[in-house]
Coordinates of C-alpha atoms and ligand atoms in Angstrom, one line a residue:
M1 CA -10.5 -32.0 -26.3
W2 CA -6.5 -31.2 -26.3
R3 CA -5.6 -28.5 -28.7
A4 CA -1.6 -27.6 -29.4
A5 CA -0.7 -24.6 -28.7
R6 CA 2.4 -22.0 -29.5
C7 CA 4.4 -20.0 -27.6
V8 CA 7.0 -17.6 -28.1
W9 CA 8.3 -16.6 -24.5
R10 CA 11.1 -12.6 -25.2
A11 CA 11.9 -10.4 -22.5
G12 CA 12.7 -7.1 -24.4
G13 CA 16.0 -7.5 -26.6
G14 CA 16.5 -10.9 -24.6
R15 CA 16.7 -14.7 -25.3
Q16 CA 14.0 -15.5 -27.2
L17 CA 12.3 -19.5 -26.7
S18 CA 10.3 -21.1 -28.7
T19 CA 8.0 -24.3 -27.9
S20 CA 5.4 -26.1 -28.5
A21 CA 3.1 -27.3 -25.5
V22 CA -0.7 -28.6 -25.5
A23 CA -2.1 -26.2 -23.3
G24 CA -5.1 -28.5 -21.8
Q25 CA -2.9 -31.3 -20.2
R26 CA -1.6 -29.1 -16.9
Q27 CA 1.2 -30.5 -15.8
A28 CA 1.1 -30.7 -12.0
A29 CA 4.1 -28.6 -10.5
Q30 CA 4.9 -27.1 -6.9
V31 CA 4.9 -22.8 -7.0
A32 CA 5.9 -20.5 -4.1
V33 CA 4.6 -17.1 -3.2
V34 CA 6.1 -14.9 -1.2
G35 CA 3.8 -12.1 0.0
G36 CA 1.0 -13.3 1.4
G37 CA -1.5 -9.9 0.5
A38 CA -3.8 -9.3 -2.1
A39 CA -1.1 -10.0 -4.7
G40 CA 0.2 -13.2 -3.6
F41 CA -3.2 -14.3 -2.8
Y42 CA -4.9 -13.6 -6.2
T43 CA -1.9 -15.2 -7.8
A44 CA -2.4 -18.3 -5.9
A45 CA -6.7 -18.5 -6.8
R46 CA -5.9 -18.0 -10.3
I47 CA -3.7 -21.0 -11.0
L48 CA -5.8 -22.9 -8.7
A49 CA -8.3 -22.3 -10.7
R50 CA -6.6 -23.8 -14.2
N51 CA -4.3 -25.9 -12.9
R52 CA -6.1 -28.8 -10.6
T53 CA -2.7 -30.8 -9.9
A54 CA -0.8 -27.8 -9.0
R55 CA -0.1 -26.9 -5.4
V56 CA 1.0 -23.3 -3.7
D57 CA 2.6 -22.4 -0.6
I58 CA 2.2 -18.5 0.3
F59 CA 5.3 -17.0 2.5
E60 CA 4.1 -14.2 4.4
R61 CA 7.0 -12.1 6.4
L62 CA 4.4 -11.5 9.0
P63 CA 2.5 -14.2 11.5
T64 CA -0.9 -12.6 9.9
P65 CA -1.7 -12.4 6.1
H66 CA -3.8 -9.6 4.0
G67 CA -0.8 -7.1 3.7
L68 CA -1.9 -3.8 2.9
V69 CA -5.9 -5.2 3.2
R70 CA -5.5 -5.5 6.9
F71 CA -1.9 -2.4 7.8
G72 CA -3.0 -0.1 4.7
V73 CA -6.8 0.2 3.7
A74 CA -8.0 2.9 6.4
P75 CA -10.0 1.2 9.5
D76 CA -13.3 3.5 8.3
H77 CA -13.3 1.2 4.7
P78 CA -14.5 -1.7 5.9
E79 CA -16.0 -3.1 2.8
V80 CA -12.8 -2.7 1.4
K81 CA -11.6 -6.2 3.2
N82 CA -14.3 -8.1 2.2
C83 CA -11.6 -9.4 -0.1
M84 CA -10.3 -11.4 3.0
S85 CA -13.1 -13.6 2.8
K86 CA -11.6 -14.4 -0.6
F87 CA -8.6 -14.9 0.3
D88 CA -9.6 -17.3 3.3
Q89 CA -11.0 -19.7 0.4
V90 CA -7.5 -20.0 -1.4
A91 CA -6.2 -20.5 1.9
A92 CA -8.6 -22.8 2.9
D93 CA -7.9 -25.4 -0.4
P94 CA -6.2 -28.5 0.4
R95 CA -3.5 -27.7 -2.3
V96 CA -2.6 -24.2 -0.4
R97 CA -0.2 -24.1 2.5
Y98 CA 0.0 -20.6 4.3
F99 CA 3.5 -20.4 5.5
G100 CA 3.4 -17.1 8.0
N101 CA 6.2 -15.7 9.8
V102 CA 8.7 -16.7 7.2
A103 CA 10.4 -13.6 5.6
V104 CA 12.3 -14.8 2.4
G105 CA 15.1 -13.3 0.8
A106 CA 14.6 -10.3 3.8
E107 CA 17.7 -8.3 3.7
G108 CA 18.4 -7.6 7.6
G109 CA 15.4 -10.0 8.7
D110 CA 11.4 -9.2 8.8
G111 CA 12.1 -6.3 11.5
S112 CA 11.0 -8.2 14.5
G113 CA 13.6 -10.8 14.3
L114 CA 11.3 -14.1 15.3
A115 CA 10.1 -14.6 11.6
A116 CA 11.8 -17.8 9.8
Q117 CA 14.3 -16.5 7.3
L118 CA 14.1 -18.3 3.8
P119 CA 16.6 -18.0 1.1
L120 CA 15.4 -17.3 -2.3
D121 CA 17.7 -19.7 -3.4
A122 CA 17.0 -22.2 -1.8
A123 CA 13.2 -21.8 -2.6
R124 CA 13.7 -21.8 -6.2
A125 CA 15.8 -24.6 -5.8
A126 CA 13.4 -26.9 -4.2
Y127 CA 10.2 -25.3 -6.1
G128 CA 9.3 -25.5 -9.8
A129 CA 7.9 -21.9 -10.0
V130 CA 8.6 -18.9 -7.5
V131 CA 5.9 -15.5 -7.7
L132 CA 7.4 -12.5 -5.7
A133 CA 4.7 -10.6 -4.5
H134 CA 6.2 -8.7 -1.9
G135 CA 4.9 -5.6 -2.4
A136 CA 6.2 -2.1 -1.7
S137 CA 7.0 -2.0 1.6
R138 CA 9.3 1.4 1.8
D139 CA 8.4 5.4 1.2
R140 CA 10.3 7.7 -1.2
H141 CA 11.6 10.8 0.7
L142 CA 11.5 14.2 0.1
G143 CA 15.5 14.7 0.4
I144 CA 14.6 18.4 1.6
P145 CA 17.1 19.8 4.5
G146 CA 15.2 18.9 8.3
E147 CA 14.0 16.1 7.4
G148 CA 15.6 13.7 9.2
G149 CA 14.9 15.7 12.2
A150 CA 16.8 17.8 14.2
G151 CA 16.9 19.0 18.4
G152 CA 14.7 15.6 19.5
H153 CA 12.5 16.6 16.7
A154 CA 12.2 12.6 14.6
G155 CA 11.2 14.8 11.6
V156 CA 8.8 14.1 9.0
L157 CA 7.2 11.0 9.7
S158 CA 6.0 8.6 6.4
A159 CA 2.2 8.6 5.3
R160 CA 3.0 4.9 4.7
Q161 CA 4.2 4.6 8.7
F162 CA 1.4 6.7 10.1
V163 CA -1.5 4.9 8.2
A164 CA 0.7 1.7 9.2
W165 CA 1.1 3.1 13.2
Y166 CA -3.4 3.3 13.4
N167 CA -3.7 -0.6 11.3
G168 CA -1.7 -1.5 14.1
L169 CA 1.4 -3.0 11.9
P170 CA 4.1 -4.0 14.8
E171 CA 7.3 -2.8 13.5
A172 CA 4.8 1.3 13.3
Q173 CA 3.7 1.1 16.8
S174 CA 6.8 2.9 18.3
L175 CA 5.7 6.0 15.9
A176 CA 4.4 8.1 18.5
P177 CA 3.6 11.3 16.0
D178 CA 3.3 14.6 17.2
L179 CA -1.0 15.6 17.8
L180 CA -0.3 17.4 21.0
S181 CA 2.2 20.2 20.2
H182 CA 0.1 22.3 18.0
D183 CA -2.9 22.7 16.3
R184 CA -2.2 21.8 12.6
V185 CA -0.5 18.9 10.3
V186 CA 1.2 19.3 6.6
V187 CA 0.2 16.6 5.0
V188 CA 2.6 16.4 1.5
G189 CA 1.1 14.9 -1.4
H190 CA -2.5 15.3 -3.2
G191 CA -3.2 11.3 -3.8
N192 CA -5.4 8.8 -1.9
V193 CA -2.8 7.7 1.3
A194 CA -2.8 11.7 2.0
L195 CA -6.8 11.7 2.4
D196 CA -7.0 9.0 4.5
C197 CA -4.2 10.5 7.0
A198 CA -6.0 14.0 6.4
R199 CA -9.3 11.8 7.0
I200 CA -8.5 9.7 10.4
L201 CA -6.9 13.0 11.8
L202 CA -10.0 15.6 11.4
T203 CA -12.8 12.8 11.4
P204 CA -14.5 12.3 15.3
P205 CA -13.0 9.5 17.1
D206 CA -16.3 8.6 18.2
E207 CA -16.9 7.9 15.0
L208 CA -13.7 5.3 14.0
A209 CA -14.2 3.1 17.6
A210 CA -16.3 0.6 16.0
T211 CA -14.2 0.3 13.1
D212 CA -11.1 -1.7 13.5
I213 CA -8.1 1.6 14.1
T214 CA -6.4 0.3 17.0
A215 CA -6.7 1.1 20.4
Q216 CA -3.8 2.6 21.2
A217 CA -4.2 5.0 18.1
L218 CA -7.8 6.1 19.1
A219 CA -6.7 6.9 22.3
A220 CA -4.0 9.0 20.9
L221 CA -6.9 10.3 18.7
R222 CA -9.3 11.1 21.5
A223 CA -6.2 13.3 23.2
S224 CA -5.8 14.6 19.8
R225 CA -5.2 18.3 19.3
I226 CA -5.2 18.5 15.3
R227 CA -7.9 20.8 14.2
H228 CA -6.7 21.4 10.8
V229 CA -5.1 19.8 7.9
E230 CA -3.4 21.2 5.1
M231 CA -2.7 18.7 2.1
V232 CA 0.1 19.9 0.0
G233 CA 0.9 19.5 -3.4
R234 CA 3.3 20.7 -6.4
R235 CA 0.5 20.9 -9.1
G236 CA -2.9 22.5 -9.5
P237 CA -6.0 21.0 -8.7
L238 CA -6.2 19.6 -12.2
Q239 CA -3.3 17.4 -11.4
V240 CA -4.4 15.9 -7.9
A241 CA -4.6 12.1 -7.8
F242 CA -7.0 11.3 -5.4
T243 CA -10.2 10.4 -6.9
T244 CA -13.8 12.1 -5.5
K245 CA -15.0 9.0 -3.5
E246 CA -12.2 10.3 -0.8
L247 CA -12.5 13.9 -1.3
R248 CA -16.6 13.1 -0.7
E249 CA -16.1 11.9 2.5
M250 CA -13.9 14.8 3.5
T251 CA -16.6 17.1 3.1
R252 CA -19.4 14.6 5.4
I253 CA -17.1 14.9 7.9
K254 CA -19.1 17.2 10.8
D255 CA -18.3 21.0 11.6
L256 CA -15.3 20.5 9.1
R257 CA -14.9 23.3 6.3
I258 CA -12.6 22.6 3.2
V259 CA -10.3 26.0 2.2
C260 CA -8.3 26.2 -1.3
D261 CA -7.6 29.0 -3.4
R262 CA -11.2 29.7 -5.0
A263 CA -10.0 32.1 -7.5
L264 CA -7.3 29.5 -9.0
L265 CA -9.5 26.8 -8.4
E266 CA -11.7 28.6 -10.7
A267 CA -9.5 29.8 -13.1
E268 CA -7.9 26.7 -13.9
C269 CA -11.4 25.3 -14.6
Q270 CA -12.2 27.7 -16.5
S271 CA -9.3 28.6 -19.3
P272 CA -9.2 26.5 -22.6
A273 CA -6.8 24.0 -21.8
G274 CA -8.6 23.7 -18.3
A275 CA -12.0 23.5 -20.2
E276 CA -11.0 21.2 -22.6
Y277 CA -9.5 18.9 -20.9
L278 CA -12.5 18.5 -18.0
A279 CA -14.9 17.9 -21.2
A280 CA -12.6 15.1 -22.0
S281 CA -12.4 12.9 -18.0
R282 CA -16.2 13.3 -16.6
P283 CA -14.6 11.8 -13.0
L284 CA -12.6 15.1 -13.1
T285 CA -14.7 17.6 -13.8
R286 CA -17.0 15.7 -10.6
M287 CA -14.2 16.1 -8.8
M288 CA -14.0 19.9 -9.7
D289 CA -17.6 20.1 -9.5
L290 CA -17.7 18.8 -5.8
L291 CA -14.6 21.1 -5.0
L292 CA -15.8 24.0 -6.2
K293 CA -19.3 23.4 -4.2
H294 CA -17.6 23.0 -1.1
C295 CA -14.4 25.1 -0.9
E296 CA -14.1 27.9 1.1
S297 CA -11.3 30.9 0.2
P298 CA -8.9 30.8 3.0
S299 CA -10.2 34.3 4.1
A300 CA -13.7 33.4 4.3
A301 CA -12.5 30.2 6.6
A302 CA -11.0 32.6 8.7
A303 CA -13.9 35.1 9.3
G304 CA -16.1 32.2 10.1
A305 CA -13.1 31.0 12.7
A306 CA -14.0 27.1 11.5
E307 CA -13.8 24.9 14.2
K308 CA -12.0 22.4 12.2
T309 CA -10.5 22.9 8.4
F310 CA -9.0 20.8 5.9
T311 CA -7.3 23.1 3.2
L312 CA -6.0 22.1 0.1
S313 CA -2.9 23.9 -0.7
F314 CA -2.0 24.0 -4.8
L315 CA 1.5 24.9 -6.4
R316 CA 3.8 24.7 -3.4
S317 CA 7.1 22.3 -3.1
P318 CA 8.3 22.0 0.4
I319 CA 12.1 22.7 0.5
E320 CA 12.9 23.0 4.2
V321 CA 11.8 21.3 7.8
L322 CA 12.6 23.5 10.7
Y323 CA 12.0 23.5 14.6
D324 CA 11.2 25.3 17.2
Q325 CA 11.0 28.4 15.6
P326 CA 9.8 31.1 16.7
W327 CA 5.9 32.6 14.7
G328 CA 4.5 35.3 15.2
D329 CA 2.1 35.8 18.2
A330 CA 2.5 31.9 19.0
G331 CA 5.4 32.3 20.6
T332 CA 7.0 29.4 18.9
V333 CA 5.8 26.1 16.9
P334 CA 6.8 22.8 17.0
Q335 CA 7.7 22.5 13.1
L336 CA 8.1 24.9 10.6
V337 CA 7.3 23.7 6.9
R338 CA 8.8 26.4 4.1
F339 CA 7.4 26.4 0.8
R340 CA 8.7 27.1 -2.7
A341 CA 5.8 28.5 -5.3
N342 CA 5.3 27.2 -8.6
R343 CA 3.9 28.1 -11.4
L344 CA 2.4 25.3 -14.6
E345 CA 4.0 24.9 -17.6
G346 CA 2.6 22.6 -20.2
P347 CA -0.8 21.2 -21.0
P348 CA -2.8 20.1 -18.3
A349 CA -2.4 16.0 -18.7
A350 CA 1.2 17.1 -18.5
A351 CA 1.6 19.6 -16.4
R352 CA 5.3 20.7 -15.1
A353 CA 5.8 22.2 -11.9
V354 CA 8.2 25.2 -12.3
A355 CA 9.9 27.1 -9.3
T356 CA 9.3 30.6 -8.8
D357 CA 11.4 33.0 -6.5
A358 CA 8.3 33.2 -3.7
T359 CA 8.0 31.2 -0.7
S360 CA 5.8 30.0 2.1
A361 CA 5.8 28.7 5.6
S362 CA 3.4 26.8 7.6
P363 CA 3.4 25.6 11.4
C364 CA 2.7 22.7 12.6
A365 CA 2.6 19.9 15.1
M366 CA 3.9 17.4 12.0
V367 CA 5.0 16.9 8.7
L368 CA 3.5 13.5 6.7
R369 CA 4.8 12.6 3.5
S370 CA 2.9 11.1 1.2
I371 CA 4.9 10.5 -2.0
G372 CA 4.5 7.4 -3.2
Y373 CA 5.7 3.6 -1.5
A374 CA 8.8 1.8 -2.8
S375 CA 9.4 -1.5 -3.0
V376 CA 12.5 -3.2 -1.5
P377 CA 14.8 -5.9 -3.1
L378 CA 14.7 -9.5 -1.6
A379 CA 18.1 -10.9 -2.0
G380 CA 18.7 -13.4 -5.3
A381 CA 16.8 -11.3 -7.5
P382 CA 17.0 -8.8 -9.9
F383 CA 15.6 -5.4 -8.9
D384 CA 15.4 -2.2 -11.0
A385 CA 16.8 0.5 -8.5
A386 CA 16.0 3.6 -10.0
R387 CA 12.4 2.2 -10.5
S388 CA 12.0 0.7 -6.9
I389 CA 10.5 -2.4 -9.4
V390 CA 11.7 -6.2 -10.0
P391 CA 12.1 -5.9 -13.4
N392 CA 10.3 -8.2 -15.8
A393 CA 7.7 -8.5 -18.8
A394 CA 4.6 -9.1 -18.2
G395 CA 5.5 -11.0 -15.1
R396 CA 8.5 -12.6 -15.7
V397 CA 11.4 -11.4 -14.0
V398 CA 14.4 -10.3 -16.2
D399 CA 18.0 -9.9 -15.6
A400 CA 20.1 -6.8 -15.9
A401 CA 20.5 -7.7 -19.2
G402 CA 17.1 -8.2 -20.2
Q403 CA 17.0 -12.3 -20.0
I404 CA 14.0 -14.2 -18.3
V405 CA 15.5 -15.8 -15.1
P406 CA 13.2 -19.4 -15.2
G407 CA 10.7 -19.6 -12.7
L408 CA 10.8 -16.5 -11.3
Y409 CA 7.8 -14.2 -11.2
V410 CA 6.7 -11.0 -9.5
A411 CA 3.2 -10.1 -9.2
G412 CA 1.6 -6.7 -7.6
W413 CA 3.1 -3.9 -6.3
A414 CA 6.4 -5.4 -6.9
K415 CA 6.3 -5.6 -10.3
R416 CA 4.7 -2.3 -11.1
G417 CA 5.4 -0.2 -9.1
P418 CA 2.7 1.5 -5.5
V419 CA 0.1 2.2 -7.8
G420 CA -3.7 0.7 -8.3
V421 CA -6.1 0.1 -6.6
I422 CA -6.9 -4.0 -5.3
A423 CA -9.1 -4.8 -8.4
T424 CA -6.0 -3.2 -10.5
T425 CA -3.2 -5.7 -8.8
M426 CA -6.0 -9.1 -8.8
Q427 CA -6.0 -8.2 -12.4
D428 CA -2.4 -7.5 -12.1
A429 CA -1.8 -11.2 -10.5
Y430 CA -3.6 -12.9 -12.8
R431 CA -1.6 -11.5 -15.2
T432 CA 1.2 -13.5 -13.9
A433 CA -0.4 -16.2 -13.0
D434 CA -1.3 -16.6 -16.5
A435 CA 2.5 -16.7 -17.5
V436 CA 3.0 -19.1 -15.3
L437 CA 0.0 -21.1 -15.6
M438 CA 1.7 -20.5 -19.8
D439 CA 5.2 -22.2 -18.7
I440 CA 3.4 -25.3 -17.2
D441 CA 2.4 -26.1 -19.9
N442 CA 4.8 -25.4 -21.9
G443 CA 7.1 -27.5 -19.6
H444 CA 9.5 -24.4 -18.5
I445 CA 9.2 -25.2 -15.0
A446 CA 9.7 -28.7 -14.0
A447 CA 7.0 -30.6 -13.5
S448 CA 6.2 -32.0 -9.5
D449 CA 5.3 -35.6 -8.2
E450 CA 5.6 -36.5 -4.9
T451 CA 9.9 -37.0 -4.8
S452 CA 9.4 -33.3 -5.3
Q453 CA 7.4 -32.4 -2.5
E454 CA 9.3 -34.7 -0.3
A455 CA 12.1 -32.2 -1.5
V456 CA 10.1 -29.2 -0.8
D457 CA 9.6 -30.5 2.7
R458 CA 13.2 -31.2 3.4
M459 CA 14.4 -27.9 2.0
L460 CA 11.8 -26.5 4.7
A461 CA 12.6 -28.2 7.8
A462 CA 16.5 -27.9 6.6
E463 CA 15.9 -24.1 6.9
G464 CA 14.2 -24.2 9.9
V465 CA 11.0 -23.3 8.6
A466 CA 8.7 -26.5 9.5
A467 CA 9.2 -25.3 13.1
A468 CA 8.7 -21.7 13.1
H469 CA 5.6 -20.7 10.4
V470 CA 2.3 -20.2 11.6
T471 CA 0.2 -22.6 9.5
N472 CA -3.5 -20.9 8.5
D473 CA -5.4 -22.4 11.6
A474 CA -2.5 -21.1 13.9
W475 CA -3.7 -17.4 12.1
K476 CA -7.8 -18.5 12.5
R477 CA -6.9 -19.1 16.0
L478 CA -5.3 -15.3 16.3
E479 CA -8.1 -13.6 14.2
A480 CA -10.6 -15.7 16.4
F481 CA -8.6 -14.4 19.1
E482 CA -9.0 -10.7 17.9
A483 CA -12.3 -11.0 17.0
A484 CA -13.9 -11.8 20.5
A485 CA -11.7 -8.8 22.0
G486 CA -12.9 -6.3 19.7
A487 CA -16.8 -7.7 20.1
A488 CA -16.2 -6.9 23.9
A489 CA -15.2 -3.4 22.2
G490 CA -18.0 -2.8 19.8
K491 CA -15.3 -3.4 17.0
P492 CA -15.3 -5.5 14.1
R493 CA -11.4 -6.8 15.7
E494 CA -8.8 -5.2 18.2
K495 CA -5.8 -6.2 16.1
V496 CA -2.2 -7.8 18.3
T497 CA 0.1 -5.4 17.3
D498 CA 3.2 -7.1 18.7
V499 CA 4.4 -10.2 16.7
A500 CA 5.9 -11.7 20.5
T501 CA 1.9 -11.0 21.5
M502 CA 0.9 -12.7 18.0
L503 CA 3.2 -15.9 18.3
S504 CA 2.2 -16.8 22.4
I505 CA -1.9 -15.9 21.2
I506 CA -1.5 -18.7 18.3
R507 CA 0.5 -21.1 20.8
G508 CA -1.6 -21.2 23.2
E509 CA 0.9 -19.2 25.9
A510 CA -1.2 -16.5 26.2
K511 CA -3.9 -15.6 29.1
Ligands
FAD601 C1 -2.8 3.4 2.4 C2 -3.3 3.1 1.5 C3 -4.8 2.4 1.4 C4 -5.2 1.9 0.2 N1 -7.0 2.0 0.2 C5 -7.2 1.4 -0.3 C6 -8.7 0.8 -0.6 O1 -9.2 2.3 0.2 N2 -9.5 0.1 -1.2 C7 -8.4 -0.4 -2.5 O2 -8.9 -1.2 -3.5 N3 -6.8 -0.4 -2.6 C8 -6.8 0.0 -1.3 N4 -4.7 0.5 -1.7 C9 -4.3 -0.5 -2.6 C10 -4.5 -1.8 -2.1 O3 -3.6 -1.8 -0.6 C11 -2.5 -2.5 -2.7 O4 -3.3 -2.5 -4.3 C12 -3.1 -3.7 -2.9 O5 -2.7 -4.3 -1.2 C13 -1.3 -4.2 -3.4 O6 -1.0 -5.7 -3.1 P1 0.7 -6.2 -3.2 O7 -0.1 -7.9 -2.7 O8 1.4 -5.8 -4.6 O9 1.1 -5.4 -1.7 P2 1.0 -6.0 -0.7 O10 -0.5 -5.7 0.6 O11 2.1 -4.6 0.8 O12 1.1 -7.3 0.0 C14 2.8 -7.5 0.4 C15 2.9 -8.5 1.4 O13 4.3 -9.3 0.9 C16 4.9 -9.6 3.0 N5 6.2 -9.5 2.6 C17 6.7 -8.5 2.7 N6 8.7 -8.8 2.3 C18 7.9 -10.0 2.5 C19 9.4 -11.1 2.4 N7 10.6 -11.0 2.6 N8 8.8 -12.3 2.6 C20 7.3 -13.0 2.7 N9 6.5 -11.9 2.8 C21 7.0 -10.2 2.4 C22 4.4 -8.2 2.9 O14 4.4 -8.6 4.7 C23 2.9 -7.9 3.2 O15 1.9 -9.1 3.6 C24 -4.6 1.1 -0.5 C25 -3.0 1.0 -0.2 C26 -2.7 1.8 0.8 C27 -0.9 2.2 0.9

């Protein structure tokens, strides 16, 4: 039975559109999705499930789909990657076309120079709706002296790039992290990405050998001298952003001692404000219990001359990175990161780090900054540079004046910033898809027919996309190649890590 629905379309302070629609009558529509990550695939899945006549084209700048599920999620978390089978089902739907190796609205190209470039304006003119789901492919900087390197040193590396290096993202393969010139790494940040980096650096390489970590990264980790990782945060134990599951994994690493300032930990947990805060949060209570159970104070760990340590440092902000510095009996250390000590102000839920005069320093082979990802603007789409997101009202893109940009939508990390796991991204993508579906029903998105399908194909041919793109079948050939190479090495896949080789395998040129 069909039912008339009324929709009010408003973006904070912008114009208001009110229109009647027949909710059950779903018009055919052609939707382009920019980005073949979790948000792109979940948006497509929802649109296809709720509108049987919609067609979705997914554009991905790399030949390979799956975004951070392939290039971010840690190799020793294979269960998290099960969502790829859902993405495979979406890609196999006859109403979906996968266009790998096509960058949409990418300023400065895709990085490899091998992808076709599709201007966003051309896509918007041909499709009824374009959903931006291009994620967050940049990272935030510390903004401190020495961060950019000196004296031949590359400087502070981003955890994003380090993760991308061990996961095989083509543009990160020249990273060459220093795992040899000292036995310590400093990671700035107290989130799950920081913990992923620490865990990969401290896990015995034999235990990673059966994962899909790249052969190059595994070889470097086998040769690594790193025995100590210090993870530094500006606030206290009650403000950490990582989760208990990831912390528990650290407690299970063989021969690893976990170190932190126990006196501070106990004081924070037992203070009246801390106890009240913990009483209101079972997850945080579990996390603090785990820390209290496993953490040793620095002096106890030193007395035991631990072979490997993972140190959680609180109330410290980096202020400078120096290179080739004299350091006690050690002679010269490759990097020295200097910290300012902080104290906390305010209740635990909103505690602010306030600088004190005290300073300290840690020697290391390299510093990884892990203080958040940031999205990048696409040419032809509004961008909120302060928040590093595409500005939107519940998934509908809005311009600087708060007006809805007709036919343009955003989902995932590009929409709400780099927070949330895959399940959160899925929910978020569904909300954006629902906005698209509503606008199809309300006639805000042009209904498509055979003529508009032909117009899309003409536009793709004119822009050089039709000739250069990687289809889903072609990607599946590459995936089969990776699986076969992985099987030979006892791994789920051996990723191909450069775009030119990917393309030659796909085109049947590789031997
Ligand atoms: C290091 C790390 C580890 C994580 N581990 C977990 C975990 O264990 N469990 C969990 O649930 N979640 C995890 N997450 C979170 C999860 O990865 C994200 O929630 C999710 O990937 C966000 O999806 P997205 O589609 O918004 O972005 P992405 O996954 O980044 O997808 C965006 C896609 O868009 C493509 N793209 C970019 N620009 C263009 C363009 N101009 N044209 C065409 N395509 C473009 C990119 O190549 C990419 O494929 C992790 C995240 C990180 C960073």
